[in-house]
Coordinates of C-alpha atoms in Angstrom, one line a residue:
M145 CA 39.3 -0.6 -29.0
V146 CA 39.6 2.9 -30.6
A147 CA 37.9 3.4 -34.0
S148 CA 40.1 4.2 -36.9
L149 CA 40.6 7.7 -38.2
G150 CA 37.5 8.9 -40.0
Q151 CA 35.2 6.3 -38.5
E152 CA 32.3 6.4 -36.0
D153 CA 31.2 3.3 -34.1
F154 CA 27.6 2.5 -33.2
R155 CA 26.5 -0.3 -30.9
S156 CA 23.6 -2.3 -32.4
G157 CA 20.8 -3.9 -30.5
D158 CA 22.5 -7.2 -30.1
G159 CA 25.7 -5.6 -28.8
R160 CA 27.8 -5.9 -32.0
I161 CA 30.0 -3.0 -33.0
E162 CA 29.2 -1.5 -36.4
V163 CA 31.8 0.7 -38.1
V164 CA 30.6 3.5 -40.4
Q165 CA 32.9 5.6 -42.6
D166 CA 32.6 9.4 -42.1
S167 CA 33.4 11.3 -45.3
K168 CA 34.1 14.4 -43.3
A169 CA 36.5 12.9 -40.8
V170 CA 38.7 15.2 -38.6
H171 CA 42.2 14.2 -37.4
L172 CA 42.1 12.9 -33.8
E173 CA 45.4 14.7 -33.1
R174 CA 43.8 18.1 -33.6
P175 CA 43.2 19.7 -30.1
L176 CA 39.7 20.7 -29.1
E177 CA 39.1 24.4 -28.8
R178 CA 39.0 25.7 -25.1
S179 CA 35.3 26.9 -25.5
N180 CA 34.3 23.4 -26.8
M181 CA 36.1 21.8 -23.8
K182 CA 34.1 24.0 -21.4
S183 CA 30.9 23.2 -23.1
V184 CA 31.6 19.5 -22.8
D185 CA 32.5 19.9 -19.1
V186 CA 29.2 21.8 -18.5
D187 CA 27.1 19.3 -20.3
T188 CA 28.8 16.4 -18.5
R189 CA 28.2 18.1 -15.1
D190 CA 24.6 18.9 -15.9
Y191 CA 24.0 15.3 -16.9
Q192 CA 25.6 14.0 -13.7
I193 CA 23.5 16.3 -11.6
A194 CA 20.3 15.3 -13.4
S195 CA 21.2 11.7 -13.1
L196 CA 22.0 12.0 -9.4
W197 CA 18.7 13.9 -8.8
K198 CA 16.8 11.2 -10.7
R199 CA 18.4 8.4 -8.6
L200 CA 17.7 10.2 -5.4
I201 CA 14.0 10.9 -5.8
W202 CA 12.7 8.8 -8.7
H203 CA 14.3 5.3 -9.0
G204 CA 13.3 3.5 -5.8
G205 CA 14.2 -0.2 -5.8
S206 CA 16.2 -0.6 -2.6
V207 CA 15.1 -2.4 0.6
Y208 CA 14.7 1.0 2.2
D209 CA 12.3 2.1 -0.6
A210 CA 10.3 -1.1 -0.1
W211 CA 10.1 -0.4 3.6
F212 CA 8.8 3.1 3.1
N213 CA 6.3 1.8 0.5
A214 CA 5.2 -0.9 2.9
V215 CA 4.7 1.4 5.9
S216 CA 2.9 4.0 3.8
A217 CA 0.5 1.3 2.5
Q218 CA 0.1 -0.4 5.8
V219 CA -0.8 2.5 8.1
G220 CA -2.5 5.8 7.2
Q221 CA -6.0 6.8 7.9
V222 CA -6.4 3.8 10.1
I223 CA -4.4 5.8 12.7
L224 CA -7.5 8.0 12.9
S225 CA -9.9 5.1 13.4
M226 CA -7.9 2.9 15.7
P227 CA -8.9 4.7 18.9
Y228 CA -12.5 4.3 17.7
S229 CA -11.8 0.5 17.6
F230 CA -10.5 0.6 21.1
S231 CA -13.7 2.3 22.3
Q232 CA -15.6 -0.7 20.8
M233 CA -13.2 -3.4 22.2
G234 CA -11.6 -2.0 25.3
F235 CA -7.9 -1.8 26.3
G236 CA -7.0 -5.4 26.7
F237 CA -8.7 -6.8 23.5
G238 CA -7.5 -3.8 21.5
V239 CA -3.8 -4.4 22.4
F240 CA -4.1 -8.2 22.0
F241 CA -5.8 -8.1 18.5
Q242 CA -3.2 -5.5 17.2
A243 CA -0.3 -7.8 18.2
F244 CA -2.2 -10.9 17.1
Y245 CA -3.2 -9.7 13.6
A246 CA 0.3 -8.2 13.1
A247 CA 1.8 -11.6 13.6
I248 CA -0.7 -13.3 11.3
G249 CA -0.1 -10.5 8.7
C250 CA 3.7 -11.1 8.8
W251 CA 3.2 -14.8 8.2
T252 CA 0.7 -14.5 5.3
C253 CA 2.9 -11.8 3.7
Y254 CA 5.9 -14.2 3.9
L255 CA 3.8 -16.8 2.1
L256 CA 2.9 -14.3 -0.6
A257 CA 6.6 -13.4 -1.0
C258 CA 7.5 -17.1 -1.4
L259 CA 4.8 -17.4 -4.1
Y260 CA 6.1 -14.4 -5.9
L261 CA 9.7 -15.7 -5.9
E262 CA 8.6 -19.1 -7.1
Y263 CA 6.5 -17.7 -9.9
R264 CA 9.3 -15.4 -11.1
S265 CA 12.0 -18.1 -10.8
R266 CA 9.9 -20.6 -12.9
K267 CA 9.0 -18.0 -15.5
E268 CA 12.5 -16.7 -16.0
K269 CA 13.7 -20.3 -16.5
E270 CA 11.2 -20.4 -19.3
G271 CA 12.8 -17.3 -20.8
V272 CA 10.1 -14.7 -19.9
N273 CA 11.4 -11.1 -19.5
F274 CA 9.6 -8.9 -17.0
K275 CA 11.5 -5.7 -17.9
R276 CA 8.3 -3.9 -19.0
H277 CA 5.7 -6.1 -17.3
V278 CA 4.6 -5.7 -13.6
I279 CA 3.9 -9.1 -12.0
Q280 CA 0.6 -9.1 -10.0
Y281 CA -1.1 -11.2 -7.4
H282 CA -3.7 -12.9 -9.7
E283 CA -1.0 -13.8 -12.3
V284 CA 1.1 -15.5 -9.6
L285 CA -1.8 -17.6 -8.3
G286 CA -3.1 -18.3 -11.8
Y287 CA 0.2 -19.8 -12.9
L288 CA 1.0 -21.7 -9.7
V289 CA -2.4 -22.8 -8.6
G290 CA -4.8 -22.7 -11.5
S291 CA -7.2 -20.4 -13.5
W292 CA -9.8 -20.6 -10.7
A293 CA -7.4 -19.1 -8.2
K294 CA -6.5 -16.4 -10.7
Y295 CA -10.1 -15.2 -11.1
I296 CA -10.9 -15.5 -7.4
S297 CA -7.8 -13.5 -6.3
L298 CA -8.5 -11.0 -9.1
F299 CA -12.0 -10.3 -7.7
F300 CA -10.9 -9.9 -4.1
N301 CA -7.9 -7.8 -4.9
I302 CA -9.8 -5.4 -7.1
M303 CA -12.4 -5.0 -4.4
C304 CA -9.7 -4.7 -1.7
M305 CA -7.5 -2.1 -3.4
G306 CA -10.4 -0.2 -4.8
A307 CA -12.1 0.1 -1.4
V308 CA -9.0 1.1 0.3
A309 CA -8.3 3.8 -2.3
V310 CA -11.9 5.1 -1.9
V311 CA -11.4 5.3 1.9
Q312 CA -8.4 7.6 1.3
I313 CA -10.6 10.2 -0.4
I314 CA -13.2 10.0 2.3
A315 CA -10.5 10.4 5.0
C316 CA -9.0 13.4 3.2
A317 CA -12.5 15.1 3.2
S318 CA -13.0 14.3 6.8
N319 CA -9.6 15.8 7.8
A320 CA -10.1 18.8 5.7
Y321 CA -13.5 19.4 7.3
Y322 CA -11.9 19.7 10.7
L323 CA -9.5 22.2 9.3
N324 CA -12.2 24.3 7.6
S325 CA -15.9 23.5 8.3
N326 CA -17.1 26.2 5.8
L327 CA -17.3 23.4 3.3
D328 CA -19.0 20.2 4.2
K329 CA -17.4 16.8 3.8
R330 CA -19.0 16.0 0.4
Q331 CA -17.6 19.3 -1.0
W332 CA -14.2 18.4 0.3
A333 CA -14.5 14.9 -1.2
L334 CA -15.2 16.5 -4.6
I335 CA -12.0 18.6 -4.3
F336 CA -9.7 15.8 -3.1
G337 CA -11.2 13.3 -5.5
A338 CA -10.2 15.6 -8.3
V339 CA -6.7 16.1 -6.8
S340 CA -6.3 12.4 -6.4
T341 CA -6.7 11.8 -10.1
L342 CA -3.2 13.3 -10.6
T343 CA -1.7 10.1 -9.2
V344 CA -2.3 8.6 -12.7
L345 CA 0.9 10.4 -13.7
L346 CA 3.2 8.2 -11.6
P347 CA 4.4 5.4 -13.9
S348 CA 4.8 2.6 -11.2
I349 CA 5.5 1.9 -7.5
H350 CA 9.2 2.1 -8.5
N351 CA 8.8 5.8 -8.7
F352 CA 7.2 6.4 -5.2
R353 CA 10.4 7.1 -3.3
I354 CA 9.9 10.7 -2.2
W355 CA 6.1 10.2 -1.7
S356 CA 6.5 7.2 0.5
I357 CA 9.1 9.0 2.6
L358 CA 6.5 11.7 3.1
G359 CA 3.9 9.1 3.9
V360 CA 6.0 7.7 6.8
I361 CA 6.9 11.2 8.1
T362 CA 3.3 12.3 8.2
T363 CA 1.9 9.2 9.9
T364 CA 4.7 9.2 12.5
Y365 CA 4.1 12.8 13.4
T366 CA 0.3 12.4 13.6
A367 CA 0.5 9.3 15.8
W368 CA 2.9 10.9 18.3
Y369 CA 1.0 14.1 18.3
M370 CA -2.2 12.2 19.3
L371 CA -0.4 10.4 22.0
I372 CA 1.2 13.6 23.5
A373 CA -2.0 15.7 23.0
S374 CA -4.2 13.1 24.8
L375 CA -1.8 12.8 27.8
A376 CA -1.4 16.6 28.0
H377 CA -5.2 17.1 27.9
G378 CA -5.9 14.4 30.5
Q379 CA -9.2 12.6 30.9
I380 CA -12.5 14.4 30.2
P381 CA -14.9 14.8 33.1
N382 CA -16.8 11.6 33.9
V383 CA -14.9 9.6 31.3
K384 CA -16.3 6.1 30.8
H385 CA -14.5 3.0 29.4
S386 CA -17.5 0.6 29.0
A387 CA -16.2 -1.5 26.1
P388 CA -16.8 -4.2 25.2
N389 CA -20.5 -4.0 25.7
S390 CA -21.8 -5.1 22.3
L391 CA -20.9 -8.0 20.1
E392 CA -21.6 -5.9 17.0
K393 CA -19.3 -3.1 18.1
F394 CA -16.6 -5.6 19.3
F395 CA -16.4 -7.4 16.0
T396 CA -16.6 -4.1 14.1
G397 CA -13.5 -3.1 16.0
T398 CA -11.6 -6.3 15.5
T399 CA -12.1 -6.2 11.7
N400 CA -10.9 -2.6 11.6
I401 CA -7.6 -3.9 13.1
L402 CA -7.7 -6.8 10.6
F403 CA -7.9 -4.1 8.0
A404 CA -5.0 -2.2 9.5
F405 CA -2.6 -5.2 9.1
G406 CA -3.9 -6.2 5.7
G407 CA -1.6 -3.7 3.8
H408 CA 0.2 -6.6 2.1
S409 CA -2.5 -6.8 -0.6
I410 CA 0.1 -4.9 -2.7
T411 CA 3.0 -7.1 -1.6
I412 CA 3.6 -8.4 -5.1
E413 CA 3.7 -5.0 -6.8
I414 CA 6.1 -3.7 -4.1
M415 CA 8.4 -6.7 -4.4
H416 CA 8.4 -6.4 -8.2
A417 CA 9.7 -2.8 -7.8
M418 CA 12.6 -4.0 -5.7
W419 CA 16.1 -4.7 -7.1
K420 CA 16.4 -7.6 -4.6
P421 CA 12.9 -8.9 -3.9
V422 CA 14.2 -11.9 -1.9
K423 CA 14.8 -9.5 1.0
Y424 CA 11.2 -8.4 1.3
K425 CA 10.3 -10.9 4.0
Y426 CA 12.6 -9.0 6.4
V427 CA 11.3 -5.6 5.2
Y428 CA 7.7 -6.6 6.1
V429 CA 8.6 -7.8 9.6
L430 CA 10.3 -4.5 10.3
N431 CA 7.3 -2.7 8.8
C432 CA 4.9 -4.4 11.2
L433 CA 7.1 -3.7 14.2
Y434 CA 7.3 -0.1 13.3
V435 CA 3.5 0.1 12.7
L436 CA 2.8 -1.3 16.1
T437 CA 5.0 1.5 17.7
I438 CA 2.9 4.2 16.1
T439 CA -0.6 2.7 16.3
M440 CA -0.8 1.0 19.7
P441 CA 0.5 3.8 22.1
H442 CA -1.7 6.6 20.6
S443 CA -4.8 4.3 20.5
V444 CA -4.4 3.5 24.2
A445 CA -3.8 7.2 25.1
V446 CA -6.7 8.6 23.1
Y447 CA -9.2 6.0 24.5
W448 CA -7.9 6.6 28.0
A449 CA -8.5 10.4 27.7
Y450 CA -11.8 10.4 25.9
G451 CA -13.4 7.0 26.5
D452 CA -16.8 6.3 25.2
E453 CA -17.0 9.7 23.5
L454 CA -15.0 8.1 20.7
L455 CA -18.0 5.8 19.8
Q456 CA -19.6 8.8 18.1
H457 CA -16.4 9.8 16.2
S458 CA -14.6 7.3 13.9
N459 CA -12.0 10.0 13.2
A460 CA -10.0 10.7 16.4
F461 CA -9.2 14.3 15.3
A462 CA -12.9 15.1 16.2
V463 CA -12.2 14.8 19.9
L464 CA -8.8 16.4 20.1
P465 CA -8.6 20.1 21.1
K466 CA -7.9 22.6 18.3
S467 CA -4.3 23.7 18.1
A468 CA -1.5 24.5 15.6
F469 CA -0.1 21.0 16.2
R470 CA -3.5 19.5 15.4
N471 CA -3.7 21.5 12.2
I472 CA -0.3 20.2 11.1
G473 CA -1.5 16.7 11.8
L474 CA -4.6 17.2 9.7
V475 CA -2.5 18.6 6.8
F476 CA 0.0 15.8 7.1
M477 CA -2.7 13.1 7.0
I478 CA -4.2 14.7 3.9
V479 CA -0.8 14.4 2.3
H480 CA -0.4 10.8 3.4
Q481 CA -3.8 9.8 2.2
A482 CA -3.0 11.2 -1.3
V483 CA 0.2 9.0 -1.2
A484 CA -1.8 5.9 -0.1
F485 CA -4.4 6.5 -2.8
G486 CA -1.6 6.5 -5.4
L487 CA -0.2 3.2 -4.0
Y488 CA -3.5 1.4 -3.9
I489 CA -4.8 2.6 -7.3
M490 CA -1.5 1.6 -9.0
P491 CA -2.3 -2.1 -9.1
L492 CA -5.8 -1.3 -10.5
N493 CA -4.2 0.8 -13.2
F494 CA -1.9 -2.1 -14.2
M495 CA -4.9 -4.5 -14.4
W496 CA -6.8 -2.0 -16.5
E497 CA -3.9 -1.4 -18.8
K498 CA -3.5 -5.2 -19.3
L499 CA -7.2 -5.6 -20.0
L500 CA -6.9 -2.9 -22.7
G501 CA -3.7 -4.4 -24.0
I502 CA -1.6 -1.3 -23.5
H503 CA 0.4 -2.2 -20.4
Q504 CA 3.7 -2.0 -22.4
S505 CA 2.6 0.9 -24.5
I506 CA 3.9 4.5 -24.4
Y507 CA 3.6 6.4 -21.1
I508 CA 1.1 9.1 -22.3
L509 CA -1.3 6.4 -23.6
R510 CA -1.3 4.6 -20.3
V511 CA -1.9 7.8 -18.3
I512 CA -4.9 8.7 -20.4
A513 CA -6.3 5.1 -20.0
R514 CA -6.0 5.3 -16.2
I515 CA -8.3 8.3 -15.8
P516 CA -11.6 6.3 -15.8
V517 CA -10.3 4.2 -12.9
A518 CA -9.6 7.3 -10.8
L519 CA -13.0 8.7 -11.7
L520 CA -14.9 5.6 -10.6
L521 CA -13.2 5.6 -7.2
W522 CA -14.0 9.3 -6.8
F523 CA -17.7 8.5 -7.5
L524 CA -17.7 5.7 -5.0
A525 CA -16.2 8.0 -2.3
L526 CA -19.1 10.4 -2.8
L527 CA -21.7 7.6 -2.8
L528 CA -20.6 6.0 0.5
P529 CA -18.8 8.6 2.7
F530 CA -18.6 6.3 5.8
F531 CA -15.1 6.4 7.1
G532 CA -14.8 3.9 10.0
P533 CA -17.6 1.5 9.0
L534 CA -16.0 1.0 5.6
N535 CA -12.7 0.2 7.1
S536 CA -14.4 -2.7 9.1
L537 CA -16.3 -3.9 6.1
I538 CA -13.2 -4.0 3.9
G539 CA -11.3 -5.9 6.6
S540 CA -14.0 -8.5 7.2
F541 CA -15.4 -9.2 3.8
I542 CA -12.5 -8.5 1.5
M543 CA -9.1 -8.6 3.3
S544 CA -10.1 -11.7 5.2
F545 CA -9.8 -13.5 1.9
S546 CA -7.3 -11.5 -0.2
V547 CA -4.5 -11.2 2.3
Y548 CA -5.1 -13.9 4.9
I549 CA -7.1 -16.9 3.6
I550 CA -6.1 -17.1 -0.1
P551 CA -2.3 -16.9 0.5
C552 CA -2.5 -19.8 3.0
I553 CA -4.5 -22.0 0.6
A554 CA -2.3 -21.1 -2.4
Y555 CA 0.9 -21.9 -0.6
L556 CA -0.4 -25.3 0.5
I557 CA -1.4 -26.2 -3.0
T558 CA 1.8 -24.9 -4.6
F559 CA 4.1 -26.7 -2.3
K560 CA 2.0 -29.8 -1.5
T561 CA 4.7 -32.3 -2.8
K562 CA 8.1 -33.0 -1.3
E563 CA 9.7 -32.4 -4.7
S564 CA 8.1 -28.9 -5.0
R565 CA 9.4 -28.0 -1.5
E566 CA 12.9 -29.2 -2.2
N567 CA 13.1 -27.2 -5.5
A568 CA 11.4 -24.1 -4.2
A569 CA 13.0 -20.8 -5.0
E570 CA 12.8 -19.7 -1.4
K571 CA 14.1 -22.2 1.1
H572 CA 12.7 -22.1 4.6
G573 CA 15.0 -21.2 7.5
A574 CA 15.7 -23.6 10.3
W575 CA 13.6 -21.4 12.7
L576 CA 10.4 -22.1 10.7
P577 CA 8.2 -25.2 11.4
G578 CA 8.5 -28.2 9.1
P579 CA 6.0 -29.1 6.4
R580 CA 3.5 -30.6 8.8
G581 CA 3.8 -27.5 11.1
I582 CA 3.2 -25.1 8.2
I583 CA 0.1 -27.0 7.1
Q584 CA -1.3 -26.9 10.7
L585 CA -0.5 -23.2 11.0
N586 CA -2.1 -22.3 7.7
V587 CA -5.2 -24.4 8.4
F588 CA -5.5 -22.7 11.8
I589 CA -5.3 -19.2 10.2
I590 CA -7.8 -20.1 7.5
V591 CA -10.4 -21.4 10.1
L592 CA -9.8 -18.5 12.5
I593 CA -10.1 -15.8 9.9
L594 CA -13.2 -17.5 8.4
I595 CA -14.9 -17.4 11.8
L596 CA -13.7 -14.2 13.4
G597 CA -12.9 -12.0 10.4
F598 CA -15.4 -13.1 7.7
G599 CA -18.1 -14.6 9.8
F600 CA -18.6 -12.4 12.9
G601 CA -16.7 -9.5 11.3
S602 CA -18.9 -9.3 8.2
W603 CA -22.1 -9.6 10.2
A604 CA -21.0 -6.7 12.5
S605 CA -19.7 -4.5 9.8
I606 CA -22.7 -4.9 7.5
T607 CA -25.1 -4.2 10.4
N608 CA -23.1 -1.1 11.3
L609 CA -22.9 0.1 7.7
V610 CA -26.7 -0.4 7.2
N611 CA -27.3 1.6 10.4
Q612 CA -25.1 4.4 9.1
I613 CA -26.9 4.5 5.7
K614 CA -30.3 4.7 7.5
T615 CA -29.0 7.6 9.6
F616 CA -27.0 9.6 7.0
G617 CA -28.2 8.2 3.7
V618 CA -26.0 7.7 0.6
F619 CA -24.2 10.7 -0.9
G620 CA -24.3 12.2 2.6
K621 CA -23.3 15.8 2.8
C622 CA -21.6 15.6 6.2
F623 CA -21.1 12.2 7.9
Q624 CA -20.7 12.5 11.7
C625 CA -20.4 16.3 11.5

C-alpha cells in the first residue's frame, strides 16, 4: 500500500501502520535530482557491502560455524600435550583411549543436545523468549531435573571452563618461551594474560566465526607439522619406549585424553548460537572424527621419534628441532589459544552477567562487568603454571563429572517415564538402542568414568601436580624450562 500524498508511514512495535500528516509534503510526481539519485545509490551500495561483510565475519549461526566452534573448543593446546600422554601410556593404550573417549564423548554430547532441545521446546511452549538470553547448562538441568542438579552442574561447569581458560594462558606463555627465551614463562604469562582480557569485547559465541576458522587452521597446521617434522627427523639415538611403567603416569595420561574429548562442556552455548540447533548432534560427530585425524597421527609420530624424552616435556614443541616451520606452529598455537580462551570464558561471562542482573543490558555495561572474570583467570594462570599436569587434573576431577557423568544421570531422570520419551522434542533414530539399552549404556559410562576418570585419574593427577609444586613451587618463573 502506498501512502497518500503528503503522508509518511511508520511501523509501530506491534506491526501496525501509523499514518502521520506531513505539513511540508512534496509531490510524488516530481523527479529526483540526478545528484540525489547518485547519493541514494552510493548509500544503498555502502549499506549492502557493510551488511555482506557483517554476515561473512560476524553473524555465525550455521552448522559450519558450529563445527568450527566445536573443533576450536575441542582441540588446541592438548595437541602439544598428547605426545606426552603417549610417553606415559605407550602406543597401544594411547590409540585405544583416544578412540574410546571420543566415542563416549560423542554419546554424552548427544545426550546434552537432547536435553537442550527438550528444555527449549518446553520453555517456548510456555511463551518464554530467548532472543536476548543465552541458555546455559545449569539452567537446562535445573529446569528438567531439579534445583540440586542446577547447583551441582553450575559448580562443575564453572570449574571446568575456568580451568580450561587458565590453561590457555599457560600454554600461550609456554609457546612464546620457545620462540623467545629472553623472557621467562611467567613474564610471557603476564603479557598474554593481559592480551586475553580483550576477549571480553566479543558479545557472544554467535560472533566467533572468523576466530574459530582461524582456530581450526592453526591447530591443523600444527598437528601436521609435528607429524612431518618427527618423521623427517627420525628417531633420536638410543630412543626408548618404556611406557607404561607406572600406574601414576598411566592414569595421568588417560585423564589428559579424557580432557581432550571433553570439549562439549560448552555444547549448550554453541547450540544456542545456531540457527538450527537440532543439527548439532551431527556436527559433533564430524568434529570428533576430524579431531582424531589431527591428534592421533602426530602423537604416534612424535612419541616414535623421541620416546621417553617426552616424559620431561609436557609441551611437544620442546623436543622438536628449531626451524621456520616450528616458529609458524608456535605463533599459530598462540593465536589458537587466544581463540580458545575466548570460547571458554564466554559462558563464565554470561553467568557473571546473570548474577549481576545485567545479562540483557547494554553492550558496554556487560563488557565492563566481564573484566574481573578475565583478571581472576589471569591470576590463576600465574599461580599454577603447570601445563600438562593441569590438563590431567581438569580431566579427572572436573570433566569426569561435567561432561560425562552428569549428562548421563540428567538424561535418565528427564526421560525416565514412557510418556516423557514419547513426547520428547528429539526422537531417537532407529539405529539407537531402546530405552533399556540407553539405561545400560549410561550406567556403564557412569561407573567406568567414576573408576577410571575420577578415581584412578584424580589420584594420579593430584600426585603428579603435588610433585610439580614441590619441584617448581607456585608462581614458578619457568616451569620445565
